[in-house]
Tab-separated table of C-alpha atoms in Angstrom:
chain	number	residue	atom	x	y	z
N	11	MET	CA	39.418	77.321	9.610
N	12	PRO	CA	37.022	75.011	10.623
N	13	GLN	CA	37.673	72.311	12.974
N	14	ALA	CA	37.782	68.747	12.146
N	15	ILE	CA	35.136	66.481	13.478
N	16	GLY	CA	35.868	62.712	14.162
N	17	CYS	CA	33.608	60.072	13.389
N	18	CYS	CA	32.204	59.485	17.063
N	19	GLN	CA	31.599	63.258	17.169
N	20	TYR	CA	29.626	63.344	13.686
N	21	ALA	CA	27.522	60.354	14.742
N	22	VAL	CA	26.460	62.307	17.806
N	23	VAL	CA	25.542	65.178	15.837
N	24	ALA	CA	23.702	63.362	13.240
N	25	MET	CA	21.884	61.734	15.797
N	26	GLU	CA	20.847	65.271	17.413
N	27	SER	CA	19.841	66.563	14.189
N	28	ASN	CA	17.542	63.547	13.494
N	29	ALA	CA	16.099	63.583	17.088
N	30	GLY	CA	12.134	63.843	16.734
N	31	LYS	CA	11.982	63.036	13.266
N	32	PRO	CA	10.361	59.497	12.162
N	33	SER	CA	12.364	56.730	11.867
N	34	GLY	CA	13.152	55.347	8.290
N	35	ARG	CA	13.084	51.911	9.624
N	36	ARG	CA	10.595	49.454	7.705
N	37	ARG	CA	8.016	47.496	9.535
N	38	PRO	CA	8.934	43.964	9.965
N	39	PRO	CA	7.286	41.635	7.284
N	40	VAL	CA	4.463	40.008	8.325
N	41	PHE	CA	4.242	36.085	7.256
N	42	GLY	CA	1.005	34.965	8.712
N	43	PRO	CA	1.730	33.070	12.053
N	44	GLU	CA	2.221	36.218	13.988
N	45	PRO	CA	-0.885	37.479	16.417
N	46	TRP	CA	-3.000	39.771	14.557
N	47	PRO	CA	-2.632	43.082	16.332
N	48	HIS	CA	-5.878	44.818	16.007
N	49	ALA	CA	-9.093	44.453	17.974
N	50	ALA	CA	-10.410	40.738	17.750
N	51	PRO	CA	-12.683	38.393	19.522
N	52	SER	CA	-11.430	36.985	22.962
N	53	GLY	CA	-8.513	34.345	22.316
N	54	ARG	CA	-5.302	34.374	19.914
N	55	TRP	CA	-5.944	34.746	16.432
N	56	THR	CA	-2.946	34.842	13.915
N	57	TYR	CA	-3.003	36.802	10.647
N	58	TRP	CA	-3.699	33.584	8.775
N	59	ASP	CA	-6.970	33.133	10.860
N	60	VAL	CA	-7.942	36.522	10.155
N	61	TRP	CA	-7.059	36.258	6.455
N	62	PHE	CA	-9.059	33.124	6.291
N	63	ALA	CA	-12.089	34.690	7.688
N	64	VAL	CA	-11.991	37.778	5.732
N	65	VAL	CA	-11.854	35.651	2.210
N	66	CYS	CA	-14.460	33.258	3.583
N	67	VAL	CA	-16.963	36.333	4.186
N	68	VAL	CA	-16.217	38.248	1.043
N	69	ASP	CA	-15.808	35.326	-1.684
N	70	CYS	CA	-17.894	32.277	0.345
N	71	GLY	CA	-20.494	34.194	1.911
N	72	SER	CA	-19.338	33.306	5.203
N	73	ASP	CA	-19.740	29.501	4.704
N	74	TRP	CA	-16.834	27.518	5.680
N	75	ASP	CA	-17.682	24.580	3.570
N	76	GLU	CA	-18.079	26.865	0.496
N	77	PHE	CA	-14.754	28.024	1.609
N	78	ASP	CA	-13.239	24.508	1.708
N	79	ALA	CA	-14.494	23.506	-1.853
N	80	HIS	CA	-13.385	27.054	-3.170
N	81	LEU	CA	-9.678	26.630	-1.553
N	82	THR	CA	-9.579	23.210	-3.008
N	83	ARG	CA	-10.393	24.350	-6.642
N	84	GLU	CA	-7.946	27.089	-6.596
N	85	ARG	CA	-5.199	25.070	-4.797
N	86	SER	CA	-5.535	21.824	-6.689
N	87	GLY	CA	-3.882	22.695	-10.198
N	88	GLY	CA	-0.708	24.262	-11.378
N	89	MET	CA	2.573	23.328	-11.612
N	90	MET	CA	2.947	22.422	-7.764
N	91	HIS	CA	-0.447	20.524	-8.194
N	92	GLY	CA	-1.898	20.440	-4.622
N	93	THR	CA	1.278	21.107	-2.787
N	94	PHE	CA	-0.124	24.159	-1.073
N	95	LEU	CA	-3.717	22.415	-0.680
N	96	GLU	CA	-2.729	20.322	2.237
N	97	PRO	CA	-1.234	22.651	4.774
N	98	LEU	CA	-3.758	25.237	4.030
N	99	TRP	CA	-6.609	22.751	4.671
N	100	SER	CA	-4.884	21.612	7.866
N	101	HIS	CA	-4.906	25.027	8.810
N	102	LEU	CA	-8.728	25.264	8.213
N	103	LEU	CA	-9.700	22.150	10.307
N	104	ASP	CA	-7.437	24.006	13.293
N	105	LEU	CA	-9.410	26.995	12.566
N	106	ARG	CA	-12.626	25.727	12.352
N	107	GLU	CA	-12.170	23.757	15.612
N	108	ARG	CA	-10.899	26.701	17.557
N	109	LEU	CA	-13.998	29.133	16.111
N	110	THR	CA	-16.232	26.492	17.208
N	111	ALA	CA	-14.867	26.114	20.684
N	112	ALA	CA	-15.007	30.018	20.711
N	113	ARG	CA	-18.675	30.139	19.479
N	114	LEU	CA	-17.744	32.452	16.647
N	115	GLY	CA	-18.332	32.549	12.951
N	116	ALA	CA	-16.427	34.142	10.000
N	117	ALA	CA	-17.800	37.551	10.207
N	118	GLU	CA	-17.363	37.874	14.039
N	119	LEU	CA	-13.579	36.988	13.521
N	120	ALA	CA	-13.132	39.145	10.235
N	121	ASP	CA	-15.148	42.166	12.001
N	122	GLU	CA	-13.806	45.183	10.805
N	123	ALA	CA	-10.868	44.023	8.258
N	124	VAL	CA	-13.367	43.123	5.507
N	125	ARG	CA	-14.055	46.704	5.119
N	126	ASP	CA	-10.296	47.408	4.605
N	127	PRO	CA	-9.610	46.920	0.718
N	128	LYS	CA	-5.706	46.306	1.575
N	129	VAL	CA	-6.664	43.863	3.755
N	130	VAL	CA	-9.142	41.910	1.488
N	131	ALA	CA	-6.617	42.181	-1.385
N	132	ARG	CA	-3.886	40.512	0.754
N	133	ALA	CA	-6.022	37.991	2.161
N	134	ARG	CA	-7.170	36.840	-1.343
N	135	ALA	CA	-3.605	36.923	-2.379
N	136	LYS	CA	-2.417	34.798	0.260
N	137	VAL	CA	-5.201	32.261	0.661
N	138	TRP	CA	-5.945	31.800	-3.051
N	139	ARG	CA	-2.892	32.426	-4.936
N	140	GLN	CA	0.614	32.859	-3.309
N	141	PRO	CA	3.239	30.140	-2.943
N	142	LEU	CA	3.274	29.190	0.806
N	143	GLU	CA	6.996	29.433	2.441
N	144	GLY	CA	8.105	27.375	5.384
N	145	ARG	CA	8.466	30.734	7.422
N	146	ALA	CA	4.855	31.441	6.824
N	147	LYS	CA	3.359	28.130	8.148
N	148	THR	CA	1.397	27.855	11.070
N	149	GLU	CA	1.926	24.770	13.605
N	150	ALA	CA	-1.300	23.341	11.909
N	151	MET	CA	0.377	23.667	8.334
N	152	CYS	CA	3.428	21.792	9.468
N	153	SER	CA	1.483	19.090	11.226
N	154	THR	CA	-1.354	17.967	8.700
N	155	PRO	CA	-3.302	15.153	9.187
N	156	GLY	CA	-1.376	13.305	6.604
N	157	ARG	CA	2.147	14.038	8.562
N	158	ARG	CA	0.481	12.783	11.551
N	159	LEU	CA	-0.492	9.512	10.054
N	160	SER	CA	2.782	9.155	8.417
N	161	GLU	CA	4.638	9.467	11.754
N	162	ARG	CA	1.910	7.091	13.405
N	163	ALA	CA	2.924	4.423	10.465
N	164	LEU	CA	6.811	4.830	11.552
N	165	THR	CA	6.453	4.331	15.278
N	166	GLY	CA	2.867	4.622	16.628
N	167	ALA	CA	2.423	0.422	17.094
N	168	TRP	CA	5.950	0.184	18.792
N	169	PRO	CA	4.386	0.003	22.541
N	170	SER	CA	2.099	-2.863	21.560
N	171	PHE	CA	5.286	-4.927	20.458
N	172	PRO	CA	6.455	-7.664	22.708
N	173	VAL	CA	9.784	-5.910	22.687
N	174	SER	CA	9.507	-2.383	21.745
N	175	PRO	CA	11.908	-1.337	18.759
N	176	GLN	CA	12.690	1.950	20.488
N	177	GLY	CA	15.656	0.627	22.036
N	178	PRO	CA	17.029	-0.926	18.649
N	179	TYR	CA	16.119	2.266	16.768
N	180	GLU	CA	18.174	4.525	19.241
N	181	THR	CA	21.138	2.260	18.782
N	182	LEU	CA	20.698	2.687	14.944
N	183	VAL	CA	20.389	6.393	14.685
N	184	GLN	CA	23.459	6.783	17.327
N	185	GLY	CA	25.889	6.093	14.538
N	186	VAL	CA	23.880	8.460	11.883
N	187	ASP	CA	22.990	12.002	11.668
N	188	LEU	CA	19.300	12.254	10.756
N	189	ASP	CA	19.170	16.018	11.603
N	190	ARG	CA	21.048	17.180	8.506
N	191	HIS	CA	21.236	16.670	4.757
N	192	HIS	CA	23.715	13.852	3.474
N	193	GLY	CA	25.256	14.311	0.044
N	194	GLN	CA	25.715	11.069	-2.358
N	195	TRP	CA	29.170	9.981	-0.592
N	196	ALA	CA	27.939	10.498	2.785
N	197	THR	CA	24.688	8.647	2.323
N	198	MET	CA	26.883	5.433	1.091
N	199	ALA	CA	28.670	5.632	4.216
N	200	LEU	CA	25.629	5.977	6.307
N	201	ALA	CA	24.468	2.659	4.667
N	202	GLU	CA	27.314	0.846	5.623
N	203	VAL	CA	27.096	1.962	9.141
N	204	LEU	CA	23.264	0.848	9.195
N	205	VAL	CA	24.221	-2.318	7.752
N	206	GLU	CA	26.770	-2.993	10.458
N	207	THR	CA	25.006	-1.894	13.379
N	208	THR	CA	21.731	-3.967	11.988
N	209	ILE	CA	24.235	-7.095	11.783
N	210	GLY	CA	25.510	-6.371	15.395
N	211	GLN	CA	22.072	-6.136	16.727
N	212	ILE	CA	20.664	-9.116	15.145
N	213	GLU	CA	23.893	-11.023	16.286
N	214	ALA	CA	23.051	-9.718	19.919
N	215	ALA	CA	19.368	-10.694	19.839
N	216	GLY	CA	20.409	-14.676	19.872
N	217	GLY	CA	17.629	-15.873	17.812
N	218	ASP	CA	14.818	-14.505	20.052
N	219	PRO	CA	12.117	-13.719	17.575
N	220	ALA	CA	10.538	-10.945	19.683
N	221	ARG	CA	14.060	-9.100	19.790
N	222	LEU	CA	14.630	-10.156	15.843
N	223	LEU	CA	11.272	-8.596	15.444
N	224	ALA	CA	12.027	-5.287	17.345
N	225	VAL	CA	15.586	-4.977	15.495
N	226	ARG	CA	14.127	-5.670	12.084
N	227	ARG	CA	11.210	-2.904	12.602
N	228	ALA	CA	13.457	-0.501	13.800
N	229	ALA	CA	15.506	-0.779	10.866
N	230	LEU	CA	12.338	-0.031	8.589
N	231	THR	CA	11.615	3.360	10.616
N	232	CYS	CA	15.498	4.270	10.656
N	233	GLY	CA	15.669	3.920	6.769
N	234	VAL	CA	12.745	5.806	6.041
N	235	ARG	CA	14.130	8.740	8.126
N	236	ALA	CA	17.417	8.320	6.598
N	237	LEU	CA	16.252	8.514	3.114
N	238	ARG	CA	14.290	11.841	4.021
N	239	VAL	CA	17.689	13.756	4.516
N	240	CYS	CA	19.842	11.730	2.252
N	241	ASP	CA	20.699	12.089	-1.505
N	242	ASP	CA	20.548	8.266	-2.482
N	243	SER	CA	21.351	8.613	-5.986
N	244	CYS	CA	23.546	5.810	-6.182
N	245	GLY	CA	20.795	3.627	-4.931
N	246	THR	CA	22.727	2.218	-1.896
N	247	LEU	CA	20.404	3.175	0.844
N	248	GLY	CA	17.248	2.723	-1.110
N	249	GLU	CA	18.464	-0.968	-1.738
N	250	TRP	CA	19.451	-1.463	1.752
N	251	LEU	CA	15.808	-0.703	2.820
N	252	ARG	CA	14.198	-2.932	0.401
N	253	HIS	CA	16.277	-5.658	1.720
N	254	ALA	CA	15.391	-4.785	5.064
N	255	VAL	CA	11.683	-5.040	4.224
N	256	ALA	CA	11.855	-8.527	2.886
N	257	GLU	CA	13.988	-9.397	6.155
N	258	TYR	CA	11.185	-8.245	8.134
N	259	THR	CA	8.699	-10.366	6.548
N	260	ALA	CA	11.061	-13.555	7.314
N	261	VAL	CA	10.900	-12.826	10.984
N	262	PRO	CA	8.584	-15.750	12.690
N	263	TRP	CA	6.365	-13.127	14.372
N	264	ARG	CA	3.645	-15.736	15.074
N	265	GLN	CA	6.011	-17.260	17.660
N	266	VAL	CA	5.704	-13.835	19.770
N	267	SER	CA	2.841	-12.585	21.550
N	268	ILE	CA	1.934	-9.774	19.403
N	269	PRO	CA	-1.764	-9.909	18.100
N	270	ALA	CA	-2.426	-10.257	14.512
N	271	ALA	CA	-4.203	-7.078	14.235
N	272	VAL	CA	-1.288	-5.134	15.683
N	273	PHE	CA	0.969	-6.902	13.156
N	274	TRP	CA	-0.852	-6.493	10.064
N	275	ARG	CA	-2.197	-2.628	10.738
N	276	ASP	CA	1.602	-1.592	11.341
N	277	PHE	CA	2.716	-3.457	8.365
N	278	LEU	CA	0.322	-2.169	6.209
N	279	GLU	CA	1.268	1.536	7.416
N	280	VAL	CA	4.808	0.962	7.283
N	281	LEU	CA	4.606	-0.390	3.651
N	282	GLY	CA	3.383	2.792	2.477
N	283	GLU	CA	6.400	4.678	4.169
N	284	THR	CA	9.060	2.176	2.884
N	285	GLY	CA	7.170	2.036	-0.483
N	286	ASP	CA	7.745	5.889	-1.188
N	287	PHE	CA	11.650	5.042	-1.228
N	288	GLY	CA	11.330	1.642	-3.461
N	289	GLY	CA	11.059	-0.339	-0.354
N	290	THR	CA	8.567	-2.736	-1.699
N	291	PHE	CA	10.088	-2.944	-5.414
N	292	ARG	CA	9.459	-5.868	-7.352
N	293	GLN	CA	8.170	-7.777	-3.989
N	294	GLU	CA	4.875	-6.014	-3.720
N	295	THR	CA	3.272	-9.699	-3.486
N	296	GLN	CA	6.265	-11.560	-1.832
N	297	VAL	CA	6.241	-9.695	1.281
N	298	PHE	CA	2.461	-10.572	1.895
N	299	LEU	CA	3.385	-14.089	0.987
N	300	HIS	CA	6.338	-14.468	3.527
N	301	ALA	CA	4.513	-12.479	6.145
N	302	GLY	CA	2.036	-15.466	5.963
N	303	VAL	CA	-1.173	-13.264	4.936
N	304	GLN	CA	-3.012	-16.543	3.735
N	305	SER	CA	-4.237	-17.330	7.413
N	306	ASP	CA	-5.217	-13.579	7.854
N	307	LEU	CA	-6.634	-12.392	4.565
N	308	GLU	CA	-10.213	-11.560	6.068
N	309	LEU	CA	-8.437	-9.473	8.812
N	310	VAL	CA	-6.326	-7.867	6.448
N	311	ASP	CA	-9.170	-6.943	4.216
N	312	ASP	CA	-11.006	-5.394	7.050
N	313	LEU	CA	-7.721	-3.242	7.864
N	314	VAL	CA	-7.147	-2.177	4.543
N	315	ALA	CA	-10.783	-0.822	4.555
N	316	GLU	CA	-10.390	0.851	7.896
N	317	LEU	CA	-6.973	2.691	6.929
N	318	HIS	CA	-8.539	3.559	3.288
N	319	ARG	CA	-11.381	5.566	5.357
N	320	GLU	CA	-8.817	7.175	7.567
N	321	TYR	CA	-6.683	8.376	4.530
N	322	ALA	CA	-9.770	9.476	2.696
N	323	ALA	CA	-10.765	11.608	5.471
N	324	ALA	CA	-7.549	13.166	5.956
N	325	ARG	CA	-7.172	13.873	2.032
N	326	TRP	CA	-4.139	11.513	1.476
N	327	ASP	CA	-5.509	10.782	-1.750
N	328	PHE	CA	-2.240	8.687	-2.992
N	329	ARG	CA	-2.027	6.820	-0.065
N	330	ALA	CA	-5.784	6.032	-0.068
N	331	LEU	CA	-5.297	4.560	-3.306
N	332	GLU	CA	-1.903	2.650	-2.821
N	333	ILE	CA	-3.859	0.968	0.238
N	334	LEU	CA	-6.322	-0.649	-1.942
N	335	GLY	CA	-3.294	-1.745	-4.140
N	336	ARG	CA	-1.953	-3.314	-1.086
N	337	ARG	CA	-5.310	-5.099	-0.866
N	338	ALA	CA	-4.765	-6.440	-4.210
N	339	TYR	CA	-1.156	-7.717	-3.781
N	340	ALA	CA	-2.162	-9.407	-0.414
N	341	GLN	CA	-4.925	-11.352	-2.384
N	342	VAL	CA	-2.635	-12.447	-4.794
N	343	ALA	CA	-0.205	-13.567	-2.529
N	344	ALA	CA	-3.134	-15.562	-0.794
N	345	GLY	CA	-4.393	-16.996	-4.354
N	346	ALA	CA	-8.036	-15.356	-3.343
N	347	VAL	CA	-9.021	-15.150	-7.007
N	348	ASP	CA	-12.454	-14.901	-5.834
N	349	ARG	CA	-11.841	-11.546	-4.157
N	350	PHE	CA	-10.093	-9.864	-7.305
N	351	ALA	CA	-13.096	-8.504	-9.216
N	352	ALA	CA	-14.329	-6.617	-6.054
N	353	THR	CA	-10.922	-5.149	-5.216
N	354	ALA	CA	-10.498	-3.991	-9.153
N	355	ALA	CA	-13.757	-2.323	-9.025
N	356	LEU	CA	-12.533	-0.182	-5.921
N	357	LEU	CA	-9.400	0.565	-7.598
N	358	GLY	CA	-10.736	1.480	-10.920
N	359	SER	CA	-7.931	2.405	-13.520
N	360	GLU	CA	-5.924	4.616	-11.486
N	361	ASP	CA	-3.221	2.070	-10.781
N	362	TRP	CA	-2.359	-0.354	-13.298
N	363	GLN	CA	0.188	-2.432	-11.471
N	364	PRO	CA	-2.031	-4.032	-8.955
N	365	LEU	CA	-4.471	-4.750	-11.524
N	366	ASP	CA	-1.829	-6.367	-13.738
N	367	ALA	CA	-0.819	-8.556	-10.529
N	368	MET	CA	-4.339	-10.086	-10.187
N	369	VAL	CA	-4.762	-10.659	-14.151
N	370	ALA	CA	-1.174	-12.344	-14.158
N	371	CYS	CA	-2.288	-14.546	-11.074
N	372	ALA	CA	-5.426	-15.403	-12.768
N	373	LEU	CA	-4.141	-16.389	-16.034
N	374	ARG	CA	-1.353	-18.739	-14.325
N	375	ARG	CA	-4.130	-20.483	-12.674
N	376	GLY	CA	-5.872	-20.864	-16.010
N	377	ASP	CA	-8.823	-18.453	-14.796
N	378	ALA	CA	-9.601	-16.414	-17.773
N	379	THR	CA	-12.791	-15.571	-16.601
N	380	THR	CA	-11.607	-13.931	-13.516
N	381	ALA	CA	-8.982	-12.048	-15.716
N	382	CYS	CA	-11.394	-10.692	-17.520
N	383	ALA	CA	-13.697	-9.692	-14.836
N	384	VAL	CA	-10.755	-7.959	-13.038
N	385	LEU	CA	-10.372	-5.610	-16.329
N	386	ARG	CA	-14.138	-5.267	-16.840
N	387	ALA	CA	-14.477	-4.106	-12.944
N	388	ALA	CA	-11.558	-1.538	-13.481
N	389	ASP	CA	-12.691	-0.336	-17.095
N	390	ARG	CA	-13.936	3.200	-15.799
N	391	PRO	CA	-12.548	6.765	-16.425
N	392	GLY	CA	-9.104	7.238	-14.699
N	393	LEU	CA	-5.326	7.756	-15.338
N	394	HIS	CA	-4.711	4.050	-16.923
N	395	GLN	CA	-8.066	3.199	-18.733
N	396	ASP	CA	-6.462	3.157	-21.831
N	397	TRP	CA	-4.028	0.248	-20.543
N	398	VAL	CA	-7.075	-1.470	-18.896
N	399	ARG	CA	-8.746	-1.779	-22.155
N	400	ARG	CA	-5.520	-2.535	-24.152
N	401	ARG	CA	-4.770	-5.371	-21.735
N	402	ALA	CA	-8.309	-6.694	-22.257
N	403	LEU	CA	-7.850	-7.014	-25.876
N	404	GLU	CA	-4.249	-8.557	-25.197
N	405	VAL	CA	-6.171	-11.235	-23.113
N	406	GLU	CA	-8.453	-11.894	-25.792
N	407	GLN	CA	-6.159	-12.039	-28.625
N	408	GLU	CA	-3.910	-14.742	-26.527
N	409	GLY	CA	-6.912	-16.991	-26.808
N	410	HIS	CA	-7.477	-16.961	-23.207
N	411	THR	CA	-11.277	-16.396	-23.615
């Protein structure tokens, strides 16, 4: 009768019987950020780097500018409409910088990989078609030009404030956890904590304008970062942020030693971030009025033009359009009707709300000529061209012309 074999003994026997046989383990999956394991020019190159180089060679004739245009065409449409374009384009910028520093072209980096049909097929799928997972992103894909500008908007100007908002910000975030998601009920509780903490800091400031400015400015950044991780279905946190924006503009900032250019540039940038969560809703013009834009309109126009160039260069298209809308609201707040038509020409028909604000302002002043000039200047192909033409007819029918 055969002797029974225990589990441990069986395992040993099995291991011995399989000794020398190929392992059945699958290779670990490759997502893209991993180092390219084959021979490559000096330097550290990833799978993504080589995939980019391969498709640049086989599909774009080794021309990185053509690759850029092809990437934009392939990744701008579809259900996700450009979601994957920004991180891939950001990686392209980073790769081109590294290749320039190494004095290499696409063909030198791709090397023999262009002759491997499997590599070419996978590179095309990864670069042109497949969704981009979080674990597949390189550092450059995570830190896109738009994201860097967004972070600059939240804290970039703080060292230039007479009292840095950093201290008040740290006090605000002590009572909330911004490193995890908050459900609806937790969001309501978080909003209450922010209200109480802000009130406490305002009282501690004792009426000092510089300290008040720091506290109010810290609240804006804290609110934006909180809303990024919160389910604000009830609207409590968003409404708190909206009031925080209004309260910030009420601080007498001219009484403190902050240069006007620093204040307005930071203000324009942070309005974009708060506006993403309704922070400027139904007070787009009032925030400029209360902040005193009338005295600095020329400066604000120049800063808008500068920021627009930056956003356009970063291909942050919606923010580039949005900042032109801020220019319109600033001009409405200042009553600068003589500037309306030029601003409308820049806006076109892509955003109807700032156009409507300028038209309404002109009509309140009895200036139908300017109202019509705004609509004529904006009447070109765009998302809201039908609205522009319909509004122009309404102005005529109401007897304003």
